[in-house]
Amino acid sequence: MRLTPPEVDHIALLARLDLSPAERERAGAELSQILDHFEQLKELDTEGVEPTSHVLPVVNVLRHDEARPGLSREAALSNAPEQAGGMFQVPRVVEAE
Amino acid sequence: MTKYETVIGMEVHAELLTESKQFCGCANEPMAAPNTHVCPVCLGFPGSLPVLNGKSVDLSLRTVLAFGSKINTDCIFERKNYFYPDLPKAYQISQRLLPLGEGGFVEIEMPGEDGTTQLKRVGLHDVHMEEDTGKSQHGQELSDADSSLIDYNRSGVPLLEIVSSPDMRSVEEAESYMNTLRQMLLYLEVSDCKMEQGRLRFEASVSLRPHGQEEFGTRVEVKNLNSMKAVRDSLRAEIARQTQLLDSGATVTQQTMLWDEVSGTTQPMRSKEQAHDYRYFPEPDLVPLQIDEAWLARVRDSMPELPRVRRERFQSALGLSPYDAALLTTTRDIADYYEATLQSLDKADGAAKTVSNWVANELLGRLNAENKTVVESPVAPAQLGELVKLIGDGTISGKIAKEVFDAMFESGRDAKSIIEERGLTQMSDSGELEAICRRVIAANPKAVEDYKGGKEKSFGALVGGVMKETKGRANPALVNELLKKQLSQ
């Protein structure tokens, strides 16, 4: 199964990857290979088999509802490239009206 | 009536009343100073792992049980992937294929054409657990207009999303749905529902279609609704906008609009994040939930009586009017207060109605005037019960009782001590009252003459005279009887 260049572009956009033409070519080929592999898996008869979301035989791992201290604000912000007023500063995400 | 039928669906996000966040132990206090309740989990640091908060599952279960939804006893969490700065992991942990609850309904009341109340069921598509995102601030007030500031206190706060079917047909139905839902969530103690703090958030999707048409019109989502009024106003504005478009032969575009309270219009949301392809997949960091019968039974046992059931019981078992029953069940606290007062009275005859009047008129009146809730009432239920008892047994008159109540409300003291201190006990000694009546009759020859000449009204003046003499303490029934007896002599 061959992914089309627009499909590769769409996936790159979703992953926020800025691919060069060569990288796009390679990613397309590799992703197509992965899809081929799944095509092969689809040949198996899975009729009556429950979908598996987890392989561990464990359920209901729960925590008691108790608050405990987390990081200090200073520590939390220490790796932020930019900060202001105790907050993380990022490029504006909603365009001005 | 316009040519079009309105179709409205609602998505409701309720932040749950837990101590800690959904997947980490940070305090669930989104209003605290920015970034003071954050940790590697809710900041999305690599290598950190989420662990689900048991209380939030309990609260979510309580809600889906109240809606009568089908519960997916084996359910999983999924990742909803998208990039946005308020979502530090670049995915939100949510549920899609196996939400906690599917189906169910919220029953709303609408006034019928003949003045009766009509019940209508608004169906639910699903109810699912997820986590809230951080809060971003953008805008002119920032020194740097090209940046946004992010506070992650809200990141990871337990969230329940309640998605309705497109079952509402008017703005009024949407309002009724929101009010009913809010009241249920408050009764269930699932969320504090503080809309002004974003603890409860509504999004509406609205479309129009010609009357009689099966097929839905193109729907528009309306966001940024932080009050009931905003929902109402934005829906009206959006319906007007779509009506105009359709009338002019244009089509409605499927899009997300933001409500702008200042201009009173809905405006298309412009976001740099247009690629909505969430690529949900099972959250590998969280094992499945398996909810067994014992767990459900435990949650069921913790369920309070729901508002409508309680209202109906107040009418059928206590004989209250629909109006009084609705007023007294407005909040669970008011209903609890009312019932606690009633219980302190050993179910005396007529007590239900009397206590209802005291709570609805005097107590809630005073509390509202002082902007207090019933929980903050200076008068405890048992204290109000005692006051009602003292009226019932004739110790004080109803008129004096109001004075006593005011004093109780101001001081928090018991009715008895106030009555004793001020000498407010009702005068029911006929000997003493007889003498006073005689004096009043003697002092008001004109009124007596008018009364005997057929002017019934003059009798009231004489009663008033006795009340004045006794500072309102005279037993009114006895005064009536004594005056009539003396005047007929």
XYZ file of N, CA and C in Angstrom, chain B residues 11-22 27-32 53 55-56 59-60 63 92 128-135 151-162 181-182 185-186 188-202:
192
model
N -22.796 20.307 24.831
C -21.682 19.587 25.440
C -21.376 20.306 26.745
N -21.328 19.542 27.803
C -21.098 20.143 29.111
C -19.818 19.560 29.690
N -18.953 20.433 30.157
C -17.757 19.993 30.863
C -17.898 20.388 32.320
N -17.824 19.400 33.198
C -17.909 19.694 34.626
C -16.602 19.260 35.293
N -15.957 20.189 35.974
C -14.774 19.830 36.766
C -15.271 19.171 38.047
N -14.668 18.045 38.381
C -15.167 17.266 39.511
C -14.632 17.786 40.841
N -15.437 17.541 41.885
C -15.091 17.993 43.239
C -14.174 16.978 43.912
N -12.916 17.013 43.531
C -11.943 16.129 44.169
C -10.892 16.992 44.860
N -10.111 16.346 45.705
C -9.008 17.058 46.352
C -7.854 17.221 45.368
N -7.623 16.147 44.600
C -6.446 16.134 43.741
C -6.851 15.952 42.280
N -5.856 16.040 41.413
C -6.131 15.985 39.979
C -6.476 14.566 39.514
N -6.778 14.450 38.232
C -7.236 13.170 37.676
C -6.139 12.099 37.701
N -2.999 19.447 43.858
C -4.295 19.903 44.348
C -5.162 20.381 43.185
N -6.449 20.043 43.281
C -7.428 20.500 42.298
C -7.868 21.909 42.678
N -6.976 22.863 42.416
C -7.272 24.260 42.761
C -6.843 25.166 41.614
N -7.625 25.161 40.546
C -7.213 25.906 39.351
C -7.126 27.420 39.560
N -7.789 27.928 40.626
C -7.790 29.381 40.798
C -6.589 29.870 41.629
N -5.751 28.963 42.081
C -4.594 29.365 42.894
C -3.607 30.185 42.048
N -7.352 8.740 39.631
C -7.952 9.117 40.907
C -9.259 8.338 41.121
N -11.558 8.548 43.413
C -12.725 9.363 43.762
C -13.404 9.906 42.515
N -12.604 10.277 41.535
C -13.216 10.856 40.350
C -14.004 9.801 39.566
N -17.317 9.629 41.452
C -18.193 10.767 41.144
C -18.779 10.630 39.735
N -17.953 10.150 38.818
C -18.430 9.979 37.441
C -19.506 8.904 37.376
N -22.811 10.094 38.551
C -23.494 10.906 37.549
C -24.161 10.030 36.489
N -4.634 14.742 25.087
C -5.511 14.796 26.249
C -5.950 13.369 26.529
N -18.316 10.921 29.432
C -16.979 10.338 29.540
C -16.034 11.137 30.427
N -15.045 10.409 30.932
C -14.053 11.002 31.830
C -12.876 11.510 31.005
N -12.349 12.642 31.420
C -11.141 13.140 30.776
C -10.425 14.087 31.733
N -9.440 14.797 31.204
C -8.698 15.725 32.053
C -8.794 17.114 31.437
N -8.779 18.108 32.298
C -8.851 19.483 31.808
C -7.480 19.901 31.282
N -7.474 20.977 30.520
C -6.216 21.516 29.981
C -5.772 22.686 30.860
N -4.603 23.222 30.563
C -4.170 24.434 31.250
C -4.999 25.622 30.772
N -4.701 26.771 31.336
C -5.450 27.969 30.957
C -4.493 28.922 30.257
N -0.923 28.901 32.317
C -0.951 28.468 33.721
C -1.454 27.023 33.723
N -0.648 26.113 34.265
C -1.009 24.687 34.219
C -1.697 24.175 35.486
N -2.135 25.069 36.366
C -2.857 24.583 37.547
C -4.062 23.740 37.155
N -4.719 24.130 36.060
C -5.931 23.423 35.651
C -5.613 22.156 34.853
N -4.373 22.059 34.405
C -3.989 20.907 33.594
C -4.138 19.624 34.412
N -4.950 18.705 33.939
C -5.124 17.438 34.644
C -6.240 17.429 35.677
N -6.981 18.520 35.783
C -8.117 18.526 36.715
C -9.181 17.557 36.174
N -9.760 16.715 37.056
C -10.737 15.728 36.584
C -11.942 16.410 35.939
N -12.279 15.900 34.775
C -13.343 16.517 34.008
C -14.318 15.432 33.570
N -15.588 15.771 33.614
C -16.606 14.870 33.087
C -17.268 15.600 31.934
N -17.303 14.956 30.778
C -17.975 15.594 29.645
C -19.292 14.889 29.392
N -20.347 15.685 29.345
C -21.695 15.149 29.157
C -22.196 15.654 27.807
N -29.580 20.168 34.617
C -28.317 19.442 34.714
C -27.455 20.002 35.853
N -27.402 21.314 35.919
C -26.610 21.972 36.954
C -27.135 21.573 38.345
N -26.098 18.025 39.145
C -24.678 17.896 39.487
C -24.408 18.440 40.883
N -25.127 19.488 41.257
C -24.964 20.045 42.604
C -25.516 19.080 43.651
N -25.787 15.912 43.384
C -24.929 14.724 43.418
C -23.581 15.021 44.056
N -23.321 16.301 44.298
C -22.033 16.754 44.844
C -20.869 16.257 43.995
N -21.087 16.381 42.700
C -20.105 15.943 41.731
C -19.227 17.126 41.318
N -19.845 18.299 41.265
C -19.119 19.507 40.863
C -19.721 20.679 41.619
N -18.909 21.719 41.860
C -19.513 22.893 42.509
C -20.177 23.801 41.481
N -19.994 23.481 40.206
C -20.718 24.134 39.109
C -20.533 25.649 39.055
N -19.392 26.145 39.517
C -19.194 27.593 39.489
C -18.816 28.029 38.065
N -19.814 28.484 37.347
C -19.584 28.841 35.945
C -18.608 29.991 35.799
N -18.678 30.936 36.736
C -17.807 32.110 36.627
C -16.342 31.723 36.791
N -16.102 30.557 37.413
C -14.728 30.076 37.545
C -14.406 29.009 36.504
N -15.338 28.748 35.614
C -15.107 27.746 34.581
C -15.197 26.319 35.097
N -15.764 26.122 36.293
C -15.883 24.767 36.844
C -16.976 23.997 36.092
N -17.884 24.737 35.497
C -18.916 24.125 34.663
C -18.967 24.934 33.374
N -18.825 24.245 32.238
C -18.764 24.986 30.969
C -19.716 24.358 29.953
N -20.365 25.214 29.214
C -21.310 24.749 28.209
C -20.824 25.110 26.812
